[in-house]
mmCIF file with all atom_site columns, C-alpha atoms in Angstrom:
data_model
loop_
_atom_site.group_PDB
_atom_site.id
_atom_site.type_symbol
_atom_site.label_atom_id
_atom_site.label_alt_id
_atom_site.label_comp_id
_atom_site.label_asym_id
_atom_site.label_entity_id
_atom_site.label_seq_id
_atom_site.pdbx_PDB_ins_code
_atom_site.Cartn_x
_atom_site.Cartn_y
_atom_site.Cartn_z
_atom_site.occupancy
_atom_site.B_iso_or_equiv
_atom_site.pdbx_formal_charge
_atom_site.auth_seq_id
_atom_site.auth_comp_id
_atom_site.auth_asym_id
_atom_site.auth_atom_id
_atom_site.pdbx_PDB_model_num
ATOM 1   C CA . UNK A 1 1   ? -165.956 65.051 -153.691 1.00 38.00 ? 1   UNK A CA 1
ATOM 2   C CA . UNK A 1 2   ? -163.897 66.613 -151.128 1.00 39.00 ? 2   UNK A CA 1
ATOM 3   C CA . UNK A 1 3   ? -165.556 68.319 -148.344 1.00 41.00 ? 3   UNK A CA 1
ATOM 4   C CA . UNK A 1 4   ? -164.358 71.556 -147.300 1.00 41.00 ? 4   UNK A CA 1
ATOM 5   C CA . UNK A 1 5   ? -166.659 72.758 -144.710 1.00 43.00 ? 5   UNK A CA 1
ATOM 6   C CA . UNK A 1 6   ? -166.063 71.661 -140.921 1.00 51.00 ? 6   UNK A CA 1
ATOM 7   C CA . UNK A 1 7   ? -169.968 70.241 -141.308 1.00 75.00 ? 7   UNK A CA 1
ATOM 8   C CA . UNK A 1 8   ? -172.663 69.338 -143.196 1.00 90.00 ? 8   UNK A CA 1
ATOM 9   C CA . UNK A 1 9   ? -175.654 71.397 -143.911 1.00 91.00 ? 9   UNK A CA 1
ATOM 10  C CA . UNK A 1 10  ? -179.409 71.103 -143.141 1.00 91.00 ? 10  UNK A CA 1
ATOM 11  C CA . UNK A 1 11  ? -180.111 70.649 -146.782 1.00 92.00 ? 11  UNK A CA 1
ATOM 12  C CA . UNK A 1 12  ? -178.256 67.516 -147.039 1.00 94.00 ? 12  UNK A CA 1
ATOM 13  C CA . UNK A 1 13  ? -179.519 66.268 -143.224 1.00 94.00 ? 13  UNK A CA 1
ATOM 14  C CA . UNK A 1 14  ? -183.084 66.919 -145.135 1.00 93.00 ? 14  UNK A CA 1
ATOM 15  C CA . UNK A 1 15  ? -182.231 65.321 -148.309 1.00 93.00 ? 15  UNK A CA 1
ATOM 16  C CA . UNK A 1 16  ? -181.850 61.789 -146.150 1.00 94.00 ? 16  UNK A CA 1
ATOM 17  C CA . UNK A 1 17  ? -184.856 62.213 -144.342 1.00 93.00 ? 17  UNK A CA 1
ATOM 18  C CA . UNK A 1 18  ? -186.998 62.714 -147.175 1.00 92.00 ? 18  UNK A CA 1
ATOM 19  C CA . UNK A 1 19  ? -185.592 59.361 -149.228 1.00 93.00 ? 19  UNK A CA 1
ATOM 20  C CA . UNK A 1 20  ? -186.614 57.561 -146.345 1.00 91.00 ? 20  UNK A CA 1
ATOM 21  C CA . UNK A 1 21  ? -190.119 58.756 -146.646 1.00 87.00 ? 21  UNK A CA 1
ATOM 22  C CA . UNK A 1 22  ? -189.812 58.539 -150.360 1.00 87.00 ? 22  UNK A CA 1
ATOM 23  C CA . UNK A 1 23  ? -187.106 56.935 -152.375 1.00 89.00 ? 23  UNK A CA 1
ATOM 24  C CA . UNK A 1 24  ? -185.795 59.578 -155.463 1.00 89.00 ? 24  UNK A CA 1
ATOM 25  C CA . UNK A 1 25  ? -185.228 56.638 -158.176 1.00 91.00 ? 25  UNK A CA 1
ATOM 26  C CA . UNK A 1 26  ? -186.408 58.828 -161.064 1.00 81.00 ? 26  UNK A CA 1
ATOM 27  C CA . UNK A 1 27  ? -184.722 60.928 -163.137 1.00 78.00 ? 27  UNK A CA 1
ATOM 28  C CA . UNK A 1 28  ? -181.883 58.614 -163.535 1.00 82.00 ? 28  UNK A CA 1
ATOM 29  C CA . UNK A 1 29  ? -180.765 55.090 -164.303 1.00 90.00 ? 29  UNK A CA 1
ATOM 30  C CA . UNK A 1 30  ? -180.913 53.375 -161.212 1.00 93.00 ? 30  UNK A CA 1
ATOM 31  C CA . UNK A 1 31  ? -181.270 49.757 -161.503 1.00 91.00 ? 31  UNK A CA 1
ATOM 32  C CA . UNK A 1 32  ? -182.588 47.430 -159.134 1.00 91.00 ? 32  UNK A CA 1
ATOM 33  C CA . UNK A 1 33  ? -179.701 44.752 -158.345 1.00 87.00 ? 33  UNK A CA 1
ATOM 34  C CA . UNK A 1 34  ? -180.850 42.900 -155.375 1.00 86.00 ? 34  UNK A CA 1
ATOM 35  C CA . UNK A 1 35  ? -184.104 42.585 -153.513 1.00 89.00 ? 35  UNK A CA 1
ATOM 36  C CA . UNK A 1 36  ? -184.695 39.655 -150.290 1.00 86.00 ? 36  UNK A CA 1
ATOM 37  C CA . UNK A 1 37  ? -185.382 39.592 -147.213 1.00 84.00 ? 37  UNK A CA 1
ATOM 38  C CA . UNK A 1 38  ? -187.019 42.826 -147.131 1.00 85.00 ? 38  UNK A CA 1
ATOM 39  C CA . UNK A 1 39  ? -184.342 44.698 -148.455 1.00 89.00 ? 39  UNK A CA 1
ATOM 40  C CA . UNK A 1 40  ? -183.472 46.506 -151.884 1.00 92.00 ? 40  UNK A CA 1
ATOM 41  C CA . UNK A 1 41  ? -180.256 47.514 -153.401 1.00 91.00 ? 41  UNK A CA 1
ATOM 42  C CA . UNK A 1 42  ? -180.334 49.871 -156.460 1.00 93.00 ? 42  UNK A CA 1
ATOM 43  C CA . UNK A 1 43  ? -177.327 51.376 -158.704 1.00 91.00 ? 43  UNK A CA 1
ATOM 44  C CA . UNK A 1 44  ? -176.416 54.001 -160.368 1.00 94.00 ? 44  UNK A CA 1
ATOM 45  C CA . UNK A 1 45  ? -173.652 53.981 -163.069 1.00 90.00 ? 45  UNK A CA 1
ATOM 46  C CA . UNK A 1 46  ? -171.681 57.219 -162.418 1.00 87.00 ? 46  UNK A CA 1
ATOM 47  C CA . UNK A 1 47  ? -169.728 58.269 -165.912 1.00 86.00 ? 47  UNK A CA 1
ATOM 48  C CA . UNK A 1 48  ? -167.090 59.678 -165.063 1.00 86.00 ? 48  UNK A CA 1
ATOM 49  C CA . UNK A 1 49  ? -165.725 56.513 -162.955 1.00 85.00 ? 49  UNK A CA 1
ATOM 50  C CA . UNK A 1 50  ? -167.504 53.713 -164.373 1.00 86.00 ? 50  UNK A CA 1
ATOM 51  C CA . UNK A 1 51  ? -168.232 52.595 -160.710 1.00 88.00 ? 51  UNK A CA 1
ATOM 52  C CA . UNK A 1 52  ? -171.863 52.440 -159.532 1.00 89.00 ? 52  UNK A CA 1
ATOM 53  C CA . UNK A 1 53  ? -173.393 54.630 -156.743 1.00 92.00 ? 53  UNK A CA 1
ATOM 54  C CA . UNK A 1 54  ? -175.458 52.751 -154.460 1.00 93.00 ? 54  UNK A CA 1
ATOM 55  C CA . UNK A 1 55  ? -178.940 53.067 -152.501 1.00 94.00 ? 55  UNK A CA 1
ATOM 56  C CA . UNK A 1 56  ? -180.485 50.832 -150.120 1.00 93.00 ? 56  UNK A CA 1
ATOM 57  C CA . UNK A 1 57  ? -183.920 50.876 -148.654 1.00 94.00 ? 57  UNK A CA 1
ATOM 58  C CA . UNK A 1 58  ? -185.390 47.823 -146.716 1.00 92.00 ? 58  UNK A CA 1
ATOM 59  C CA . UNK A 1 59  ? -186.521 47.277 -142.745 1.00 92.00 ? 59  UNK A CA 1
ATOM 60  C CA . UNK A 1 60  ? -184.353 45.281 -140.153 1.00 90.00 ? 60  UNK A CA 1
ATOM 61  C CA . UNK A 1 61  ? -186.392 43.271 -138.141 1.00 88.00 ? 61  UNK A CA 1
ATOM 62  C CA . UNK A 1 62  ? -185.737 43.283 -134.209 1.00 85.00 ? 62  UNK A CA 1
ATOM 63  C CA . UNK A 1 63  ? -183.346 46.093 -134.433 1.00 90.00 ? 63  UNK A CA 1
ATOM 64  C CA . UNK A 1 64  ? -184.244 49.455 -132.762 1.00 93.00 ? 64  UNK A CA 1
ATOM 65  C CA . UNK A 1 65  ? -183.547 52.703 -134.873 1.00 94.00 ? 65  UNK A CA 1
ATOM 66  C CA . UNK A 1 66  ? -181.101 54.099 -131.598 1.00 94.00 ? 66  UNK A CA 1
ATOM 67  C CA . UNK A 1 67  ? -179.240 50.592 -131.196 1.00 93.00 ? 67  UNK A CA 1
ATOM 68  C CA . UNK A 1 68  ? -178.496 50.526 -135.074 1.00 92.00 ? 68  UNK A CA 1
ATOM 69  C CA . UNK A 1 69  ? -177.247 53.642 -134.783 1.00 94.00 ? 69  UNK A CA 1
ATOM 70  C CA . UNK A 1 70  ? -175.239 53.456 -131.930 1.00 94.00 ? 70  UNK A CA 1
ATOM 71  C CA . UNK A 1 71  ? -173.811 50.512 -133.635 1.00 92.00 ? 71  UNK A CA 1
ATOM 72  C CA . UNK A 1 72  ? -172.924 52.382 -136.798 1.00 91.00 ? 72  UNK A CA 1
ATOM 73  C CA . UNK A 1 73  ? -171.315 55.063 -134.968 1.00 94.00 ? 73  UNK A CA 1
ATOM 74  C CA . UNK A 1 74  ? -169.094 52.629 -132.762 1.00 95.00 ? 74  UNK A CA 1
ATOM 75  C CA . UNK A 1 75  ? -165.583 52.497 -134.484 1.00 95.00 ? 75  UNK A CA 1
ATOM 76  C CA . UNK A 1 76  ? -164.005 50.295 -131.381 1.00 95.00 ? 76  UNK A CA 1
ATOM 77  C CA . UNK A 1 77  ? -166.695 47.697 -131.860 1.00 94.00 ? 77  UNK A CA 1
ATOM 78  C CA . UNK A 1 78  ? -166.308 47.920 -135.827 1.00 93.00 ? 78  UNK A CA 1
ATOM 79  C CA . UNK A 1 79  ? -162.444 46.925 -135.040 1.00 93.00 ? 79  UNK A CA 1
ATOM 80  C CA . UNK A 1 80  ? -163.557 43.731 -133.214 1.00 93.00 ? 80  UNK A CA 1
ATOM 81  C CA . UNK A 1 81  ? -165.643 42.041 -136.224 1.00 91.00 ? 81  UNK A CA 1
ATOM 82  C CA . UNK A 1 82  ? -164.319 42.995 -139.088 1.00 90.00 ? 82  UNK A CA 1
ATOM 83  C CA . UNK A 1 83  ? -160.795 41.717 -140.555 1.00 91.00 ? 83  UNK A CA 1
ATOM 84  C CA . UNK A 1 84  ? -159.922 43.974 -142.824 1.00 90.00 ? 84  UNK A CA 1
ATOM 85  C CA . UNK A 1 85  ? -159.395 47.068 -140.320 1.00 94.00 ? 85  UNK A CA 1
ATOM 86  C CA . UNK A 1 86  ? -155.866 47.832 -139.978 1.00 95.00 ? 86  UNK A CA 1
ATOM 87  C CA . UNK A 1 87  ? -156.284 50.973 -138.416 1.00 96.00 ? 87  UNK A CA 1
ATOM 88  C CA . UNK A 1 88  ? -159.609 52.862 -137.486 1.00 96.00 ? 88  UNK A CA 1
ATOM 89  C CA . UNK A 1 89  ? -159.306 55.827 -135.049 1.00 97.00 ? 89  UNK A CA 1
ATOM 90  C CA . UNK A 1 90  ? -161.204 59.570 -135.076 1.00 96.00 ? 90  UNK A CA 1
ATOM 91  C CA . UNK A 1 91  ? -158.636 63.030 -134.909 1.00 95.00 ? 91  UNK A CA 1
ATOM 92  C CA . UNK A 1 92  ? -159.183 66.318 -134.041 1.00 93.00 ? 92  UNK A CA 1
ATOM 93  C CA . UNK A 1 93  ? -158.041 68.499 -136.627 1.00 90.00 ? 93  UNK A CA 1
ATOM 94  C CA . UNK A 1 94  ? -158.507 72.120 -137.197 1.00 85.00 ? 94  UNK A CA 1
ATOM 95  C CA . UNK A 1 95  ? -161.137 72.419 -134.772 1.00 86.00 ? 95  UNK A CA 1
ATOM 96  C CA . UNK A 1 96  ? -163.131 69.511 -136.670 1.00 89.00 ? 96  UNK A CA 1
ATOM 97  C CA . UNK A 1 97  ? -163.192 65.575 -135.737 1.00 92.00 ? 97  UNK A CA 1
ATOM 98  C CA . UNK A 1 98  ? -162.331 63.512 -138.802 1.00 95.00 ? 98  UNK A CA 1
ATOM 99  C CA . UNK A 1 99  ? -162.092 59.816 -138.893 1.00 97.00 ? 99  UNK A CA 1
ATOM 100 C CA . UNK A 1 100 ? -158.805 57.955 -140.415 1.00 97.00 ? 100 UNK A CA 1
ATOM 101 C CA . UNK A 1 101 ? -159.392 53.969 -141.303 1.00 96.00 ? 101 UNK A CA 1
ATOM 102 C CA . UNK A 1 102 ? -157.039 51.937 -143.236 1.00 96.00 ? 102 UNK A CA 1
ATOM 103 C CA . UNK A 1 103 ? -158.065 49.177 -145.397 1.00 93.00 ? 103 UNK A CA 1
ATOM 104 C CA . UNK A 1 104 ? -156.749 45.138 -145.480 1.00 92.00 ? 104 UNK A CA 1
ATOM 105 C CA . UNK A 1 105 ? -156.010 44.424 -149.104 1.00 87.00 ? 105 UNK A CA 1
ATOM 106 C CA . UNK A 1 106 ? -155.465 41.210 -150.503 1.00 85.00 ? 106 UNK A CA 1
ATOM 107 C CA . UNK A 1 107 ? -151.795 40.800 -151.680 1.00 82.00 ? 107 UNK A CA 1
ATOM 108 C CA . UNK A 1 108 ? -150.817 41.948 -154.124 1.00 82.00 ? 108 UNK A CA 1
ATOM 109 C CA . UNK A 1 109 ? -152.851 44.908 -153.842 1.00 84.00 ? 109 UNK A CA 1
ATOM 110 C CA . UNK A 1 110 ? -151.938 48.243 -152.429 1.00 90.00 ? 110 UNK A CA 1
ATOM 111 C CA . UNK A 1 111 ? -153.964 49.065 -149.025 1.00 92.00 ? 111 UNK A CA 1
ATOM 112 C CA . UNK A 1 112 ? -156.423 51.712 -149.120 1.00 93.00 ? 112 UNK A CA 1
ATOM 113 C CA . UNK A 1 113 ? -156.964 54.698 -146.159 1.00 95.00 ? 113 UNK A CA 1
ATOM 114 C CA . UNK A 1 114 ? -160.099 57.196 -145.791 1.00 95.00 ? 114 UNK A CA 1
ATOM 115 C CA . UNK A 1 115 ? -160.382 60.442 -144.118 1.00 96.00 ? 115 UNK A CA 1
ATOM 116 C CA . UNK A 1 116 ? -163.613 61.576 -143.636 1.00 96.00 ? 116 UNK A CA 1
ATOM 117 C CA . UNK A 1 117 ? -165.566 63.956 -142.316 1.00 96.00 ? 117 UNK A CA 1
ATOM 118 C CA . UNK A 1 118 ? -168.533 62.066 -139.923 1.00 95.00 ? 118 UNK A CA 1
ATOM 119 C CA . UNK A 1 119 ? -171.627 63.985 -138.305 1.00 95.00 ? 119 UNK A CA 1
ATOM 120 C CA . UNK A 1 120 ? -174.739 62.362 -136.523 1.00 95.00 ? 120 UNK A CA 1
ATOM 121 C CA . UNK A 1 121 ? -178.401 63.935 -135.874 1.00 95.00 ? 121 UNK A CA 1
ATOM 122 C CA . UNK A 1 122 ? -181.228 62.871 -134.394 1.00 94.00 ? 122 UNK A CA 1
ATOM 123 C CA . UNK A 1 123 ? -183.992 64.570 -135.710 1.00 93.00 ? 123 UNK A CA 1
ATOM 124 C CA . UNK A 1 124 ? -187.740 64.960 -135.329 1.00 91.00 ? 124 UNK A CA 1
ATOM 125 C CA . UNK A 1 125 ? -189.541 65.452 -138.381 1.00 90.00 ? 125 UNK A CA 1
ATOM 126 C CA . UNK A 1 126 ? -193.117 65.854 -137.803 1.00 89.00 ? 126 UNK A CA 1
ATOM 127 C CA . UNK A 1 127 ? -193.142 63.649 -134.881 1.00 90.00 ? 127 UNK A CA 1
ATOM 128 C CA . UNK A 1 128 ? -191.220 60.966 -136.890 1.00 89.00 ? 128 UNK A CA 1
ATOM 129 C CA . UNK A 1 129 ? -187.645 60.553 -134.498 1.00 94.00 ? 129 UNK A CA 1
ATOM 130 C CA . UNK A 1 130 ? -184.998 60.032 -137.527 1.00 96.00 ? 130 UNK A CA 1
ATOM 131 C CA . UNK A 1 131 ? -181.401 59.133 -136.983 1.00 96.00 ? 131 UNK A CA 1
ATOM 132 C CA . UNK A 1 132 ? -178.929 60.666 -139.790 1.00 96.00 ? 132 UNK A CA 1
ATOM 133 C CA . UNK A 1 133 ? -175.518 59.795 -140.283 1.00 96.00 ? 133 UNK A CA 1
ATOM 134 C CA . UNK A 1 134 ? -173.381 61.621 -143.771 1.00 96.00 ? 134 UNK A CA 1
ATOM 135 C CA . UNK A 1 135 ? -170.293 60.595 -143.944 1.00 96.00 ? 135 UNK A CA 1
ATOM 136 C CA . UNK A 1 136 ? -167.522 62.306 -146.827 1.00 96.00 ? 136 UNK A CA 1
ATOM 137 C CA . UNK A 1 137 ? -164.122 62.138 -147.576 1.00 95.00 ? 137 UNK A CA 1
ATOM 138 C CA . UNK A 1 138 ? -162.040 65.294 -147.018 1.00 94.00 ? 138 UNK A CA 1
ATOM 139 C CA . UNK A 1 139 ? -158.326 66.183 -146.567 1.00 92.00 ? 139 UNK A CA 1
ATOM 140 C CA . UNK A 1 140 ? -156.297 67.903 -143.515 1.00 93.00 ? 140 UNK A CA 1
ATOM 141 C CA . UNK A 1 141 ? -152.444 68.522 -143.321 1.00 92.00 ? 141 UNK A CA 1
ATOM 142 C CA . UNK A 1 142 ? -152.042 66.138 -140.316 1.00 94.00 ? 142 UNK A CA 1
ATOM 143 C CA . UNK A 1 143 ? -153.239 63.354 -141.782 1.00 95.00 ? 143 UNK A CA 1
ATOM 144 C CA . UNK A 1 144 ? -151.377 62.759 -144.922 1.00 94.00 ? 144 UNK A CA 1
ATOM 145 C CA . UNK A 1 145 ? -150.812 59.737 -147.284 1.00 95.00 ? 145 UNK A CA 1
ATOM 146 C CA . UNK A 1 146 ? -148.123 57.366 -147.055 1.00 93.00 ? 146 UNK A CA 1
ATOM 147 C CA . UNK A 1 147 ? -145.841 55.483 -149.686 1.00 94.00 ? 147 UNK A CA 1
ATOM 148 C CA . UNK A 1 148 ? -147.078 52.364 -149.970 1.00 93.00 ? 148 UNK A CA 1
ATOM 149 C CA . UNK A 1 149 ? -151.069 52.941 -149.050 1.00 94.00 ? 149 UNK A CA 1
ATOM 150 C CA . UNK A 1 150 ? -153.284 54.579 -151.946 1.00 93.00 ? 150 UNK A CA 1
ATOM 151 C CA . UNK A 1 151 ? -155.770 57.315 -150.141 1.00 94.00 ? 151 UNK A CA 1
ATOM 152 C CA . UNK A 1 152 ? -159.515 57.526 -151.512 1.00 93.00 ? 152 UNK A CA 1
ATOM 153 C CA . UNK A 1 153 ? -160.771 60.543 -152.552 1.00 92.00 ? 153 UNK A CA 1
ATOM 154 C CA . UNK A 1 154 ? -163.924 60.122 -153.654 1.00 92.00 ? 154 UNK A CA 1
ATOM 155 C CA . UNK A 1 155 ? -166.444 58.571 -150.506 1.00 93.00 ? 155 UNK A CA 1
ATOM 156 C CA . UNK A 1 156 ? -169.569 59.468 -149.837 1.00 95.00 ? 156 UNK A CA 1
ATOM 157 C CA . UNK A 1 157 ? -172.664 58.099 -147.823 1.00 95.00 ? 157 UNK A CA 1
ATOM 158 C CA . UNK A 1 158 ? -175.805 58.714 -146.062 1.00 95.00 ? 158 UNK A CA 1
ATOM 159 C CA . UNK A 1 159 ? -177.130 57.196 -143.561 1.00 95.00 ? 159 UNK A CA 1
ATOM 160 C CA . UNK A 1 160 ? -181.214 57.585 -142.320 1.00 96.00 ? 160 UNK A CA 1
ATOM 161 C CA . UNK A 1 161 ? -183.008 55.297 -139.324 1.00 96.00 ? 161 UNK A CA 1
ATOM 162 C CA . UNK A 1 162 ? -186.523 55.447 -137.990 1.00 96.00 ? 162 UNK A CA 1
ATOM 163 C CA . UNK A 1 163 ? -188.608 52.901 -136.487 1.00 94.00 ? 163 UNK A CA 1
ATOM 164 C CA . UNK A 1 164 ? -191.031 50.072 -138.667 1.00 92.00 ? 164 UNK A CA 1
ATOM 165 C CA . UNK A 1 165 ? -193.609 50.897 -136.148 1.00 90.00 ? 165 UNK A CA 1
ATOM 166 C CA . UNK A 1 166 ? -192.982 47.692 -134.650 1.00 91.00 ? 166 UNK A CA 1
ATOM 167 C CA . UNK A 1 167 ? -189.431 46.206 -133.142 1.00 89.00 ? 167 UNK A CA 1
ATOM 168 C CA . UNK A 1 168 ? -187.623 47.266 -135.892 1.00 92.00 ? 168 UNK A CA 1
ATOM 169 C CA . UNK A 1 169 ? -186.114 49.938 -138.619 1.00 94.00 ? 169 UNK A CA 1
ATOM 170 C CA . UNK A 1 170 ? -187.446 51.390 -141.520 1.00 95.00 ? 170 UNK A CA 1
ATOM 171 C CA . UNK A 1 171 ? -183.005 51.804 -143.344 1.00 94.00 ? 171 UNK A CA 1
ATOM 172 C CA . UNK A 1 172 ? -182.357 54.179 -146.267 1.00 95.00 ? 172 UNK A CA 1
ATOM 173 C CA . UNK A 1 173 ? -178.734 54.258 -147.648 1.00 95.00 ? 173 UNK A CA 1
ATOM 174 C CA . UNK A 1 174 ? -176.456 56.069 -150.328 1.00 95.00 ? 174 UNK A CA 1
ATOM 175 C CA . UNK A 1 175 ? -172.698 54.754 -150.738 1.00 94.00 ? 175 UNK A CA 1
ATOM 176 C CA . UNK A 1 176 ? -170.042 55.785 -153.011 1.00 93.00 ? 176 UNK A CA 1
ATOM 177 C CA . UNK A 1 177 ? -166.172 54.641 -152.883 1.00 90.00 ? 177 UNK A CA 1
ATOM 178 C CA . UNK A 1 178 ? -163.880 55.238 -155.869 1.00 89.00 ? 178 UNK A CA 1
ATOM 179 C CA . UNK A 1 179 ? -160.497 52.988 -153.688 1.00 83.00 ? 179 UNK A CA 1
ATOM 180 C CA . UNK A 1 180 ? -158.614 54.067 -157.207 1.00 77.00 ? 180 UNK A CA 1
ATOM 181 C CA . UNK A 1 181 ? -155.449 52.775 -157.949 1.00 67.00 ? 181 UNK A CA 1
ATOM 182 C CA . UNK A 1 182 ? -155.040 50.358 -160.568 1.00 56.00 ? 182 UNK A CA 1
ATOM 183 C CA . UNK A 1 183 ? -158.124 48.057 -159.734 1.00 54.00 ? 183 UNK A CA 1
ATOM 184 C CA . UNK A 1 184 ? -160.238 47.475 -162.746 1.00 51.00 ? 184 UNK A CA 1
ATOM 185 C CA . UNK A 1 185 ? -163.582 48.969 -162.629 1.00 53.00 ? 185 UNK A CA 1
ATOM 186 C CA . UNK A 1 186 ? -165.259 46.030 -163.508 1.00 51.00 ? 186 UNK A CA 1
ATOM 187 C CA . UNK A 1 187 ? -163.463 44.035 -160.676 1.00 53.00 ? 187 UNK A CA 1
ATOM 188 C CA . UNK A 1 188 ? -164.467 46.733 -158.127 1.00 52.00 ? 188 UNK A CA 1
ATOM 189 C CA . UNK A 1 189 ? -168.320 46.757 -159.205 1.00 53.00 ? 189 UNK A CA 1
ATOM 190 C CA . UNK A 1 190 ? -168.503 42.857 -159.463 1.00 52.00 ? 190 UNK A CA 1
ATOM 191 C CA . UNK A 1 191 ? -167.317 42.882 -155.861 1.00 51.00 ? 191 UNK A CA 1
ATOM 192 C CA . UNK A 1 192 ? -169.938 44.731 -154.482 1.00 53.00 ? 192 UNK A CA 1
ATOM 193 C CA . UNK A 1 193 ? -173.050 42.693 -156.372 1.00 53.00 ? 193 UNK A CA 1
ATOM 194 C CA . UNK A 1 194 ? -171.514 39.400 -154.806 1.00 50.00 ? 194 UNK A CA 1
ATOM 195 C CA . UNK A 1 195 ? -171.450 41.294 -151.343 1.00 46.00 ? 195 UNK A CA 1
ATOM 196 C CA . UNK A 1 196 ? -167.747 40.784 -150.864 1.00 39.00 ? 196 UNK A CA 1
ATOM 197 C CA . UNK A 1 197 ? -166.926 44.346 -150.190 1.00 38.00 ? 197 UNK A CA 1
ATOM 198 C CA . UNK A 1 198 ? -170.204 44.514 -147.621 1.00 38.00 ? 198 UNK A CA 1
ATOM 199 C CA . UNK A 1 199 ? -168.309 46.354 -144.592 1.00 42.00 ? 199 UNK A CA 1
ATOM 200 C CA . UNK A 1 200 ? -167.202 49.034 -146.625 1.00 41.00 ? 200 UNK A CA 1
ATOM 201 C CA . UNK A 1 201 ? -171.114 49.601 -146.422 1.00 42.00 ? 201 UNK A CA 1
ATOM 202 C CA . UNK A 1 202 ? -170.786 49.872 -142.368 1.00 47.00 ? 202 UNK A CA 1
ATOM 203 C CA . UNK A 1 203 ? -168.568 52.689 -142.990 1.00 51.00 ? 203 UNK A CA 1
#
């Protein structure tokens, strides 16, 4: 799931868009696991991992499209409420900004650190204004793992805002995080359905 390129194409800006309009549930298994408040939470099971993707489609009342986004985008303000950031900066490497952000784990668990490759858009799609965010891990030579603190390899989420037409946002969102190491699958997937590993969605 490594991402080579120094961006993200159109195609996959496009891709976001569109599930916003439309969410693509068929052809595959996705289940529906959660659905309140306006919001629902599907999952995939991906083979190969035995983890889940996820998608999430809902509206946020009395939240502007730009503010959420803003939000999303602000790593210093992500530091001051939520615990389990050790260390959350962006790098310039090889011409390309990357983000590194190290993971609390509960003893006697290994900590986990992402680098990823992050790229925003504001787009107008037929009048509609739509804020994209894709996020994917990737690897660069200055950035590399340390005894002690198991890297993940496999991330990978989209993020796409517009407005409900009233005070609030219309949300679609894909997430997938293999943190590896010796953490059962099982344990990992019953996490996220009780909502305990929630930030890692606020990526």
């Amino acid at each position: 799931m490594e991402l080579a390129a120094g961006s993200f194409s159109g195609e996959q800006f496009r891709e976001a868009c569109a599930e916003l309009q439309q969410p693509a549930l068929a052809g595959a298994d996705w289940q529906l696991l959660v659905e309140t408040s306006g919001i629902s939470i599907y999952r995939l099971l991906d083979q190969k991992t035995g983890l889940y993707e996820y998608k999430v489609f809902g509206v946020l009342e009395d939240c502007s499209p730009t503010l959420l986004a803003d939000v999303y985008m602000d790593l210093d303000y992500r530091k001051q409420w939520d615990q389990y950031v050790k260390a959350l900066y962006e790098q310039e490497c090889n011409g390309q900004t990357v983000v590194y952000w190290e993971v609390k784990y509960p003893f006697p668990m290994s900590n986990r650190d992402y680098v990823y490759l992050r790229q925003r858009r504001d787009l107008d799609v037929e009048g509609r204004k739509i804020h994209v965010v894709l996020a994917q891990s990737t690897s660069v030579p200055q950035l590399v793992e340390r005894s002690g603190v198991i890297r993940v390899k496999q991330y990978k989420q989209s993020l796409a805002i517009e407005s409900d037409g009233k005070k609030g946002s219309k949300v679609f969102m894909y997430y997938f995080d293999n943190p590896g190491g010796q953490i059962p699958s099982w344990l990992i997937n019953w996490a996220a359905k009780g909502g305990n590993c929630s930030g890692s969605l606020y990526h």
